[in-house]
Coordinates of C-alpha atoms and ligand atoms in Angstrom, one line a residue:
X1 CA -9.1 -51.5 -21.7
X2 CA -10.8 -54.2 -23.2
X3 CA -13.9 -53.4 -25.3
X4 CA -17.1 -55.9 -25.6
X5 CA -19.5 -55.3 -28.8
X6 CA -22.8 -56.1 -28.1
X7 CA -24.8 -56.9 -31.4
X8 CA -28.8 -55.8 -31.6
X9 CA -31.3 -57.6 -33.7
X10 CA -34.8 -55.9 -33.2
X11 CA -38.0 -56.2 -34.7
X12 CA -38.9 -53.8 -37.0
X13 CA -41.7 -51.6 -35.9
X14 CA -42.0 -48.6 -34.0
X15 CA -43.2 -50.1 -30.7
X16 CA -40.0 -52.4 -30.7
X17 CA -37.2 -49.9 -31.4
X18 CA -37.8 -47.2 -29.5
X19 CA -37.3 -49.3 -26.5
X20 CA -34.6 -51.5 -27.5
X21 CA -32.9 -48.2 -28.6
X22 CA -33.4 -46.8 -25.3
X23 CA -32.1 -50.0 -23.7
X24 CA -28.7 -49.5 -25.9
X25 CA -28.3 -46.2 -24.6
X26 CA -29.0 -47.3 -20.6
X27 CA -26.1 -50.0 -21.0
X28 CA -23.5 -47.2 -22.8
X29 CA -24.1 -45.0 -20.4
X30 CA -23.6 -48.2 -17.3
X31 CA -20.2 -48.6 -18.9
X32 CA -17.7 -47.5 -21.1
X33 CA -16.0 -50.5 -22.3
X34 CA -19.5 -51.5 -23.9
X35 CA -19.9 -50.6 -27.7
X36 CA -23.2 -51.2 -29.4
X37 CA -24.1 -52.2 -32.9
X38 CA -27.8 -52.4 -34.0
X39 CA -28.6 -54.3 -36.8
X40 CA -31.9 -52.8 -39.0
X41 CA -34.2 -55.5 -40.4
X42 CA -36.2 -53.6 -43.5
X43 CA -40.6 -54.0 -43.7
X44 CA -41.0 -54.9 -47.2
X45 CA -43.4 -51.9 -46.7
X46 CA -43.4 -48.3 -45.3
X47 CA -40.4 -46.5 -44.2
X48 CA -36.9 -48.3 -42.9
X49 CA -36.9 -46.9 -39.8
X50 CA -38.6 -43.8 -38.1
X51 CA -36.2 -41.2 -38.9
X52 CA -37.0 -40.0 -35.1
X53 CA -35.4 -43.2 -33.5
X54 CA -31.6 -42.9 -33.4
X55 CA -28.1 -42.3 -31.3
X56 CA -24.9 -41.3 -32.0
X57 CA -22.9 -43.5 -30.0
X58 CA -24.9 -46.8 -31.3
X59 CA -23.5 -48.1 -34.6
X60 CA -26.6 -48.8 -37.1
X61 CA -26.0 -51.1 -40.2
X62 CA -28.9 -51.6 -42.2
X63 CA -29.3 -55.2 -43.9
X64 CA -30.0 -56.1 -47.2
X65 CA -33.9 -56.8 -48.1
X66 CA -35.3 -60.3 -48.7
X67 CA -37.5 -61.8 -50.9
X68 CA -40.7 -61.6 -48.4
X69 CA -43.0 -64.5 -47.2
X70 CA -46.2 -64.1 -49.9
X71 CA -48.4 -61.7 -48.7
X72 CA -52.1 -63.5 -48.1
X73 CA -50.1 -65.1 -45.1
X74 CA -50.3 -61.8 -43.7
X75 CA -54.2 -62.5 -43.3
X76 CA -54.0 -65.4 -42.4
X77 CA -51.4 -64.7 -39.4
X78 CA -49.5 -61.9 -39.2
X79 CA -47.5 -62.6 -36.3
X80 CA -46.2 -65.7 -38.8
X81 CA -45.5 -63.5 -41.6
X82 CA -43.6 -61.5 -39.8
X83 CA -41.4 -63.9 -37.7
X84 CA -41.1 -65.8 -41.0
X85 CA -40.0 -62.5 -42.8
X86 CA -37.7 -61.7 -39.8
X87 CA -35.8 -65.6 -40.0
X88 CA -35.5 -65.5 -43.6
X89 CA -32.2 -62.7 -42.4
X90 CA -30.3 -65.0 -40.8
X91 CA -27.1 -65.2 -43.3
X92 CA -27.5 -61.6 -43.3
X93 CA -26.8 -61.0 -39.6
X94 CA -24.5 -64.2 -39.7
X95 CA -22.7 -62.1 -42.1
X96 CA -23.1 -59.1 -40.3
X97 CA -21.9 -60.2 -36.9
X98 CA -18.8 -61.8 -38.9
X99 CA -18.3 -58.1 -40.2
X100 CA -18.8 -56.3 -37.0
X101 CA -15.7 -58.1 -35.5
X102 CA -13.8 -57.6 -39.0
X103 CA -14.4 -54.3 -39.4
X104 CA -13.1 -53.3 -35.9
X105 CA -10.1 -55.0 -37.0
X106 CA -10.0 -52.9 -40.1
X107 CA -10.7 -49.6 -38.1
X108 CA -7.5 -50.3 -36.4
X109 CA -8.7 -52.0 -33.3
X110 CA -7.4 -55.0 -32.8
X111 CA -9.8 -57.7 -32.5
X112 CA -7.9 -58.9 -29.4
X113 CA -9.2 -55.9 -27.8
X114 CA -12.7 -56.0 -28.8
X115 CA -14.9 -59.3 -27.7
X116 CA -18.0 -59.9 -29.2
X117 CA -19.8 -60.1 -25.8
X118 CA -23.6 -60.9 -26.7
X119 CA -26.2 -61.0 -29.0
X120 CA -29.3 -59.5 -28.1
X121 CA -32.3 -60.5 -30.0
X122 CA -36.6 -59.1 -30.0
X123 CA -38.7 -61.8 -29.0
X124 CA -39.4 -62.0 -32.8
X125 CA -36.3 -62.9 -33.3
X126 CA -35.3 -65.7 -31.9
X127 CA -34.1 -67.4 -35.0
X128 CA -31.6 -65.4 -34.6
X129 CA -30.1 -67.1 -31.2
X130 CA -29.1 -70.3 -33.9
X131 CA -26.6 -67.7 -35.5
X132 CA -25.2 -67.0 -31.9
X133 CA -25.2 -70.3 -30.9
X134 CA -23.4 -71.6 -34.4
X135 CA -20.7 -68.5 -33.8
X136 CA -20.0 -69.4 -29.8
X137 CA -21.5 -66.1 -28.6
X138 CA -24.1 -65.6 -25.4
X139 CA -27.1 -64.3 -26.6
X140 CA -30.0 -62.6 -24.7
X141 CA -33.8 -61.7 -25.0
X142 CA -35.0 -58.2 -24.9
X143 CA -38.5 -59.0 -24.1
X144 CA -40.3 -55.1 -25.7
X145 CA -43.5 -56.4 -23.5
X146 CA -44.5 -56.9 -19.8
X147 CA -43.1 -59.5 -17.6
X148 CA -46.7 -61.2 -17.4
X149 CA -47.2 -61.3 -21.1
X150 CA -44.0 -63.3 -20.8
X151 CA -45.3 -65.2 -18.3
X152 CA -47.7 -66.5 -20.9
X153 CA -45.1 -66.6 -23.7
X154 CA -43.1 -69.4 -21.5
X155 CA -46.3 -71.3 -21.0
X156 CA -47.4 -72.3 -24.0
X157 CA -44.4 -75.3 -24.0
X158 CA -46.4 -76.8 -21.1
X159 CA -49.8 -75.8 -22.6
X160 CA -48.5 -77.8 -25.6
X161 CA -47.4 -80.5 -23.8
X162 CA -51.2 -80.4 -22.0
X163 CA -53.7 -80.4 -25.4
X164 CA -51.0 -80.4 -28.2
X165 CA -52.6 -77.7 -29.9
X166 CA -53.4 -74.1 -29.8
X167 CA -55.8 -72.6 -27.6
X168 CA -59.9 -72.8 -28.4
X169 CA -62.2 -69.2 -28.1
X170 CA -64.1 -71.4 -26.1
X171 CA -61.8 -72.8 -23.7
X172 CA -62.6 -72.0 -19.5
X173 CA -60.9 -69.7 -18.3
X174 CA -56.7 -70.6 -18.2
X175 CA -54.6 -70.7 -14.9
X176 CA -51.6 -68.9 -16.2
X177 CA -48.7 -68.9 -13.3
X178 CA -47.8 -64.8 -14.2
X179 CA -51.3 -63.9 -13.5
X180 CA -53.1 -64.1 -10.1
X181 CA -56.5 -64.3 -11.7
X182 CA -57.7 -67.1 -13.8
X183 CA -57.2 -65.9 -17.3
X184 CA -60.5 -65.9 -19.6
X185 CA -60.4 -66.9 -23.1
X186 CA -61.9 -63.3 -24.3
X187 CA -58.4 -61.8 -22.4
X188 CA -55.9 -64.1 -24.6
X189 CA -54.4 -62.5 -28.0
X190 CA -55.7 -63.6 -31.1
X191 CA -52.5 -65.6 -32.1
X192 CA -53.0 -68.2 -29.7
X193 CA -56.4 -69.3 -31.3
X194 CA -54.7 -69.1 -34.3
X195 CA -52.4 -72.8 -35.6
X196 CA -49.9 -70.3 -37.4
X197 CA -49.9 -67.6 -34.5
X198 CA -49.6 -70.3 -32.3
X199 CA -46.5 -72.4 -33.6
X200 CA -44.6 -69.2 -34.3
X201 CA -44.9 -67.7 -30.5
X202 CA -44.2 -71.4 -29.1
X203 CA -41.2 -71.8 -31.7
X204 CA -40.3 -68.2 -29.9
X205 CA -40.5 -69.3 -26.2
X206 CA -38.7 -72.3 -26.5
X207 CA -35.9 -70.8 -28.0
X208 CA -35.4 -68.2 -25.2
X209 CA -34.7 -71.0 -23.0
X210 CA -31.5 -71.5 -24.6
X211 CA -30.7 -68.0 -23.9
X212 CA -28.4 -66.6 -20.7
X213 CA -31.2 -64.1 -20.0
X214 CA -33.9 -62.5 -20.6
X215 CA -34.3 -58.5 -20.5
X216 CA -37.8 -57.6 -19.7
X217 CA -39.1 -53.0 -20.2
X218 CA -40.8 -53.2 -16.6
X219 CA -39.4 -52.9 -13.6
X220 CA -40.5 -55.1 -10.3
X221 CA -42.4 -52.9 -8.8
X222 CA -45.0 -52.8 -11.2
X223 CA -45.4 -56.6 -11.8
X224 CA -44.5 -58.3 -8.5
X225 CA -46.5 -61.7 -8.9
X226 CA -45.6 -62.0 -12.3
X227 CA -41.8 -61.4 -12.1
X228 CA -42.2 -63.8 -8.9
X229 CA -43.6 -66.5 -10.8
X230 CA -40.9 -66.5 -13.6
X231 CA -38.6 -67.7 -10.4
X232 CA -39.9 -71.2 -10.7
X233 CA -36.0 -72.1 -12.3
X234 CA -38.0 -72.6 -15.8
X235 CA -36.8 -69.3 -17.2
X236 CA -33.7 -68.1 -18.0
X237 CA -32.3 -65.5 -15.7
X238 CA -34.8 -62.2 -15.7
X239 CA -33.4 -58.5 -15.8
X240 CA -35.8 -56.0 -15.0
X241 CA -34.6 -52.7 -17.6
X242 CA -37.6 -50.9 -17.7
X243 CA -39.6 -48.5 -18.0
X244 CA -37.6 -47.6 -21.0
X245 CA -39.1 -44.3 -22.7
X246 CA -37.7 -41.8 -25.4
X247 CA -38.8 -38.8 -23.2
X248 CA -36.8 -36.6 -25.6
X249 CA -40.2 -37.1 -28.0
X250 CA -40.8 -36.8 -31.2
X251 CA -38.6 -35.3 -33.7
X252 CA -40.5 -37.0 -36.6
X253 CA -43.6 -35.0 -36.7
X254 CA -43.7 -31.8 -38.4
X255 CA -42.9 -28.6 -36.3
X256 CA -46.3 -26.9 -37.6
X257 CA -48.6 -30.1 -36.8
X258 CA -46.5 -30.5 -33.2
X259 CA -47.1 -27.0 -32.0
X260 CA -50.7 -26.8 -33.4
X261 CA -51.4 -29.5 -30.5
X262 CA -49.2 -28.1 -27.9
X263 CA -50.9 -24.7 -28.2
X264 CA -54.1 -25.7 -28.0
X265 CA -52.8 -27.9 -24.5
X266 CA -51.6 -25.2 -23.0
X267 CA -55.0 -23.2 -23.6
X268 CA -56.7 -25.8 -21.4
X269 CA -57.3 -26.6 -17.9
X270 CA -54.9 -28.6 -15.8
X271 CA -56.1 -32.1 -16.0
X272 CA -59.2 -31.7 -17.9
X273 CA -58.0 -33.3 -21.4
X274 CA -58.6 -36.7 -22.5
X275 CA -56.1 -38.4 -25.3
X276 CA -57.5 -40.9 -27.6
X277 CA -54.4 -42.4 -29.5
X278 CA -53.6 -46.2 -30.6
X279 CA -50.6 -46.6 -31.3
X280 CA -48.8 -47.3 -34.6
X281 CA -51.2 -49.1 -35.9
X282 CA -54.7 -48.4 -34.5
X283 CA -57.7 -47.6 -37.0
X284 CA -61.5 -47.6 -36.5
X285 CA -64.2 -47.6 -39.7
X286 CA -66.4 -44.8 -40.2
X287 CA -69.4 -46.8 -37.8
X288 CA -67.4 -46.5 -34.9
X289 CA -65.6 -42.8 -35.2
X290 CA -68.9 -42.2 -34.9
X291 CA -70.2 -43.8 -31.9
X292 CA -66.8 -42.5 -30.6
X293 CA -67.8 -38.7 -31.6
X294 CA -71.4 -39.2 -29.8
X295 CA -69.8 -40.8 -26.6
X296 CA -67.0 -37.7 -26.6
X297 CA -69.9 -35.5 -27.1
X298 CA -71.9 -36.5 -24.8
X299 CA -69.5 -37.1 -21.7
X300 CA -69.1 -33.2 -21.7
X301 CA -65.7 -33.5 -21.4
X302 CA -61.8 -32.0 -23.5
X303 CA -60.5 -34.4 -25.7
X304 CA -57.3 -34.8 -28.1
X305 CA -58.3 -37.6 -30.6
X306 CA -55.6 -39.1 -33.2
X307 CA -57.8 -40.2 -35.8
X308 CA -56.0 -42.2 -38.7
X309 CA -56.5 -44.2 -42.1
X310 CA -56.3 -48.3 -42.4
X311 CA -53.6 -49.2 -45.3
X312 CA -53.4 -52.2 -46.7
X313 CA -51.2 -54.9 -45.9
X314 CA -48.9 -54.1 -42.9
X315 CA -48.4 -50.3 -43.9
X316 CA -47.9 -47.8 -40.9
X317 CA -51.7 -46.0 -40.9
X318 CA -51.9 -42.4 -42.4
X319 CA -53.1 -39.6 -41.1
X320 CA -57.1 -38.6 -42.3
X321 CA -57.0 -35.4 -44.8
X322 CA -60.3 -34.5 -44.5
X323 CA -62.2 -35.0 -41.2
X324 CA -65.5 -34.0 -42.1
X325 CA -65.8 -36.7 -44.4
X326 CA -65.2 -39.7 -41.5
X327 CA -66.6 -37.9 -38.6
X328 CA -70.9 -37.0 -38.1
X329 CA -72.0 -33.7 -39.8
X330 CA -71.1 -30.9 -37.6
X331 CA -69.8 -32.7 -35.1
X332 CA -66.2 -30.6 -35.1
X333 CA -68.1 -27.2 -35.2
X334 CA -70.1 -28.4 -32.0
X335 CA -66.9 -29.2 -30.1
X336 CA -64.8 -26.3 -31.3
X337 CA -62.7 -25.3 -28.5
X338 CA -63.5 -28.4 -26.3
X339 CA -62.3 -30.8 -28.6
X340 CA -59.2 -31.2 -30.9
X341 CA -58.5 -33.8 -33.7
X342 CA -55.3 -34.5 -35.3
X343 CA -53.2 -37.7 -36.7
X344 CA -49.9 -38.7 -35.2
X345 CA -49.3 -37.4 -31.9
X346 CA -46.0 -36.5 -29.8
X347 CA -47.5 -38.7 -27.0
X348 CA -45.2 -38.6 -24.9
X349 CA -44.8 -34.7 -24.6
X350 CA -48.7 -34.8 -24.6
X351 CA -48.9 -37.2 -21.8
X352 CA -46.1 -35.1 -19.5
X353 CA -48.5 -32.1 -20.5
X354 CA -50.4 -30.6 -17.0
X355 CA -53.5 -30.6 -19.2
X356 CA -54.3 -34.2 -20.0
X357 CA -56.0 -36.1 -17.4
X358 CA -57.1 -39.0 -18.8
X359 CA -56.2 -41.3 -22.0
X360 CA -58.0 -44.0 -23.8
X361 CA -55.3 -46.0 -24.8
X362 CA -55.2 -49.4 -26.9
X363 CA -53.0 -51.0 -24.5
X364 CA -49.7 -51.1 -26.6
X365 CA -46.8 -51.3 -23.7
X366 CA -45.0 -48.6 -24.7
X367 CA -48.3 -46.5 -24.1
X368 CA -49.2 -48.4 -20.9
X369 CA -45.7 -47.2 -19.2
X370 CA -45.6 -44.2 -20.9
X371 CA -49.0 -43.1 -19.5
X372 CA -47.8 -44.6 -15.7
X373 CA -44.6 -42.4 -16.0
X374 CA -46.4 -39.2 -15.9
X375 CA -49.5 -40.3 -14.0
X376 CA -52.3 -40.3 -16.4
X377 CA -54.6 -43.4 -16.2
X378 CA -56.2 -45.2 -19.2
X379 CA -59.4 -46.4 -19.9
X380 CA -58.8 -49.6 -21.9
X381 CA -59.9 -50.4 -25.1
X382 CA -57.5 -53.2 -26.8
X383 CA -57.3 -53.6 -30.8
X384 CA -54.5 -56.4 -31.7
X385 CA -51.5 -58.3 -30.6
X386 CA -50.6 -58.8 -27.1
X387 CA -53.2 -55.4 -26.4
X388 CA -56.0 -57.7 -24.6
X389 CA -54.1 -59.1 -22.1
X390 CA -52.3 -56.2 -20.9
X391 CA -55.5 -55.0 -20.8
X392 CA -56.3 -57.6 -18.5
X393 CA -53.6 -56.6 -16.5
X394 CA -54.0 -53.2 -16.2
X395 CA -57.6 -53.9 -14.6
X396 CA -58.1 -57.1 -13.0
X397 CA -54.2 -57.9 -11.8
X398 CA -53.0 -54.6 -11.0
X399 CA -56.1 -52.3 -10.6
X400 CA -54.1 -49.4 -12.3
X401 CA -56.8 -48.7 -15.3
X402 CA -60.8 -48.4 -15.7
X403 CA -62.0 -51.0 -18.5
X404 CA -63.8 -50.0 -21.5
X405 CA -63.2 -53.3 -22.9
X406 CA -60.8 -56.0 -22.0
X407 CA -62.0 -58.5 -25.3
X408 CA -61.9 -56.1 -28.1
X409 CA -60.0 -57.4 -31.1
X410 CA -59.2 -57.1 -34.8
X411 CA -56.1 -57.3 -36.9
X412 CA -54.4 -53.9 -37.2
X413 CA -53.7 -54.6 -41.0
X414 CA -57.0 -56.5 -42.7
X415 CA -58.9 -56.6 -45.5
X416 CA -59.8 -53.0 -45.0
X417 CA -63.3 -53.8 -44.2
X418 CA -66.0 -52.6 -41.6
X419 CA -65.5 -53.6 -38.2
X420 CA -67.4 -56.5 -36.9
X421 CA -67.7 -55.3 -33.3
X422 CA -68.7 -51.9 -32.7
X423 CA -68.2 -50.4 -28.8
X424 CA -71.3 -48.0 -28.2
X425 CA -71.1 -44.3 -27.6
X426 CA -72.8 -44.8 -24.1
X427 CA -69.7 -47.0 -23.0
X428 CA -67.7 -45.1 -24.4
X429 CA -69.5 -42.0 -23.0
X430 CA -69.9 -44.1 -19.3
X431 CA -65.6 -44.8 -19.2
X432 CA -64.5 -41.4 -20.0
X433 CA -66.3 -40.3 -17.1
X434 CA -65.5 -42.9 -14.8
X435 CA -62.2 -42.0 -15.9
X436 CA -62.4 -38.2 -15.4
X437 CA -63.8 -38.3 -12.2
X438 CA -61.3 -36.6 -10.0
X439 CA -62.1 -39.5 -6.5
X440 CA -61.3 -42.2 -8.7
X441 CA -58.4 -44.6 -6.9
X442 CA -57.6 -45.6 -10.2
X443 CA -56.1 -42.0 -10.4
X444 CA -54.5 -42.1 -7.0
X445 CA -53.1 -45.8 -8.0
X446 CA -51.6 -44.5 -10.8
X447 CA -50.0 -41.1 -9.5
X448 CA -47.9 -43.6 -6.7
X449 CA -47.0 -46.0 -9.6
X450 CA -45.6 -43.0 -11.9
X451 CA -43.3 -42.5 -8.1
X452 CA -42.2 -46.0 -8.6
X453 CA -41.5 -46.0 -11.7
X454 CA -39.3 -43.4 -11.8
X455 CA -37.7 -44.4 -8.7
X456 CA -36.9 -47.5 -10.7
X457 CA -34.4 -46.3 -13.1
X458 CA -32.7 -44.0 -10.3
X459 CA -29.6 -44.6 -9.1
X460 CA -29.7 -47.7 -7.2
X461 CA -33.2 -48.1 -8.3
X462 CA -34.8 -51.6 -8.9
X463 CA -34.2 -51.6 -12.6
X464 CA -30.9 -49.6 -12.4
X465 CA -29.4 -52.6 -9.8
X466 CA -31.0 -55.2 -12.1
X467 CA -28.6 -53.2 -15.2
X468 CA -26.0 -53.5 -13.1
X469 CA -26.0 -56.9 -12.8
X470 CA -26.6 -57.9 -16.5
X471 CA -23.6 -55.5 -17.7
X472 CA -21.3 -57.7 -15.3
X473 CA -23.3 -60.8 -16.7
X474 CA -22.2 -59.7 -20.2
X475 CA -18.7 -58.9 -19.2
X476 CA -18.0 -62.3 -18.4
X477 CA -17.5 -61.0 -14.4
X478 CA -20.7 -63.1 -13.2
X479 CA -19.8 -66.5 -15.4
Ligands
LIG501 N1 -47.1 -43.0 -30.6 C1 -47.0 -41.6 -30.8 N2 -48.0 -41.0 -31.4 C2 -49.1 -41.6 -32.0 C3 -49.1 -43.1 -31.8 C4 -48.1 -43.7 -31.1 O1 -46.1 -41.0 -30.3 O2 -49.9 -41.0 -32.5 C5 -46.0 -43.7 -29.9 C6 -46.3 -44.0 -28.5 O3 -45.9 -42.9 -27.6 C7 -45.5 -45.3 -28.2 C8 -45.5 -46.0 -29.5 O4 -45.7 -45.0 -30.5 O5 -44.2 -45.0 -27.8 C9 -46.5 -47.0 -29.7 O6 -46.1 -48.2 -29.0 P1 -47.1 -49.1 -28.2 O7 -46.4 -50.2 -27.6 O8 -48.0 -48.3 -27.3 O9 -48.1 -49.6 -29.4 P2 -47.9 -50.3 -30.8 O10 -47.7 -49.1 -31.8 O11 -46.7 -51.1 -30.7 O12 -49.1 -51.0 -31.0

């Protein structure tokens, strides 16, 4: 039988391998003859990988570290430092694709038998398709983001070709072909406004058109207009994967802080909890854990808050040792019973819990179909990268959250300092109620969507046909 190796170059980050790990493990399981190697790109900070994230049937190989892009460019544009930091690898996955064919040689496979069948690259790394073009190999896109995000991504080349520069914070609202609505300025992620942020993500969508496809973690049911407008014969061929979870949770987090926050869930009514958690990298200054204490307080209602310290640089944010000291005086003795704090949380088990009825999210994704998949909605309150516009999205396109705040934004990694804009306890009080009431259609919306979505990776499911077709794509049956 011949064998076709498929070659993985993700972004480092949390948010980007779970899903492209998940993604390896749906095209293993399509077909045998597919073989998987993953190739780990090292943070000059924080750990190599979460030790949680892994397979035994995918092959990892970890590559050597680099000499890093200097670090005030991490300031200045962190979405340049990183795809800089990510391009700087390229002999070492030249190298290692070289190796990956070699080495199945030396296992005792011949090489006849194995074909190097793709490369599949992050949508930081699209340096990375010059290596596959140089070596004669297909490569493809796995886009970790929704298909209108993308939809932005591939118009920047004709917003460039417009005003030849990036966008302005005062701009009119943008007509954006992957969003029905005209898209305000406020809406748009801070790299646009940004020269370095700018280049880099246009540098990025140019390069996927070179690409035989692009693999998007959504699936058509959930963005119809936007996967519609990426028909225009622009984009490379589209392949709906999504939504692609790790439902098996967390096996990072310590037993004793897990089962500290599923006991407590289970002590509470169905549907009456709210989650505040965001994401890998989501921190608030002491100002506004407070107004957020005041508005939980006062809205009357459960929470479950993740509450975590800013590090410098680009470090994954720690958990807070002492609460007292960044929440109001006795704020936690007030809410005792009603109201639990804690750092990292198994979100996803938390989500699937009966308990939790709502969830304040920052709009990563990964949290945005996570929270569909078992039903909860969000109230939206957006912190950095792409978080804004999916915000956006989530209210305006698809009416499938309640906003909090659509224009929110600061870097997740700064100078450490206080933050500029502070939302108020009474929004914050006015959303989780909004959110919590039990006639909200947002609710009902989102219950049918969680339907769809799992109906989507079923067998014969949007997303499961849409697999289909990019395994025979990459087995050279659909040239
Ligand atoms: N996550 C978690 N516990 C936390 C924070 C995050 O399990 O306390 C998980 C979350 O379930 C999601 C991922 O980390 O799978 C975050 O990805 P997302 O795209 O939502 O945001 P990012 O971290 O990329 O900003």
């Amino acid at each position: 039988m011949m064998k076709a190796e498929l070659v993985f170059v993700p972004a480092p980050g949390r948010g980007h391998l779970v899903s492209t790990v998940e993604f390896a493990k749906r095209l293993l399981n399509r077909d045998q003859r597919l073989s998987i190697t993953v190739l780990v790109i090292r943070l000059p900070f924080g750990p190599v990988m979460d030790s949680s994230i892994g397979d035994s049937q995918i092959r990892f190989v970890y590559l050597p570290p680099v000499q890093p892009p200097p670090l005030d460019l991490i300031s200045k544009s962190p979405e340049k430092y990183f795809s800089d930091l990510i391009e700087s690898h390229k002999p070492h996955v030249r190298a290692a694709i070289t190796d990956c064919v070699l080495s199945a040689d030396r296992a005792g496979v011949s090489s006849n038998s194995v074909r190097l069948a793709g490369i599949v690259v992050d949508l930081f790394c699209s340096s990375m398709i010059d290596v596959a073009n140089e070596l004669g190999i297909p490569s493809y896109v796995f886009f970790t983001s929704g298909a209108a995000f993308l939809g932005l991504m591939l118009h920047l080349p004709t917003h460039h070709n417009q005003t030849g520069a990036e966008f302005n914070e005062s701009d009119p609202d943008s007509i954006i072909p992957s969003y029905a609505n005209p898209v305000p300025a406020t809406a748009l992620p801070s790299f646009v406004f940004n020269k370095d942020g700018y280049t880099s993500f246009l540098k990025h969508a140019m390069k996927f058109s070179e690409t035989r496809g692009i693999i998007v973690n959504t699936f058509a049911e959930l963005e119809p207009h936007a996967l519609n407008s990426l028909l225009d014969g622009h984009a490379p061929p589209i392949y709906t994967a999504g939504p692609l979870l790790d439902l098996e949770g967390q096996k990072n987090l310590p037993r004793s802080d897990r089962d500290r926050i599923m006991n407590w869930l289970d002590g509470q009514p169905s549907l009456s909890v709210v989650l505040l958690c965001f994401g890998s990298m989501g921190t608030f200054d002491t100002t506004q854990l407070t107004e957020m204490a005041v508005g939980l307080e006062r809205s009357g209602h459960r929470f479950l808050w993740s509450i975590r310290r800013r590090q410098p640089t680009m470090a994954v944010p720690e958990d807070v040792v002492d609460y007292e000291e960044v929440l109001p005086a006795g704020f936690l003795k007030r809410v005792d019973g009603r109201g639990m704090v804690c750092g990292w949380v198994p979100q996803v088990e938390v989500l699937a819990h009966e308990a939790v009825g709502g969830f304040v999210s920052h709009c990563g994704w990964n949290s945005i179909l996570e929270s569909l998949w078992f039903g909860v909605p969000v109230v939206t309150w957006p912190i950095y990268a792409e978080q804004q516009i999916n915000a956006f999205e989530m209210v305006r396109e698809l009416g499938l959250g309640v906003e909090l705040r659509l224009d929110y934004r600061k870097q997740a990694h700064g100078d450490g300092g206080g933050d500029v804009d502070v939302v108020t306890a009474e929004d914050i009080e006015r959303a989780v109620r909004c959110l919590m009431d039990g006639d909200n259609p947002v609710r009902k919306k989102v219950g049918e969507m969680a339907e769809k979505s799992r109906k989507a990776v079923a067998d014969g499911g949007s997303s499961f046909t849409s697999i289909v077709r990019l395994v025979e794509d990459m087995l050279g049956n659909n040239p």
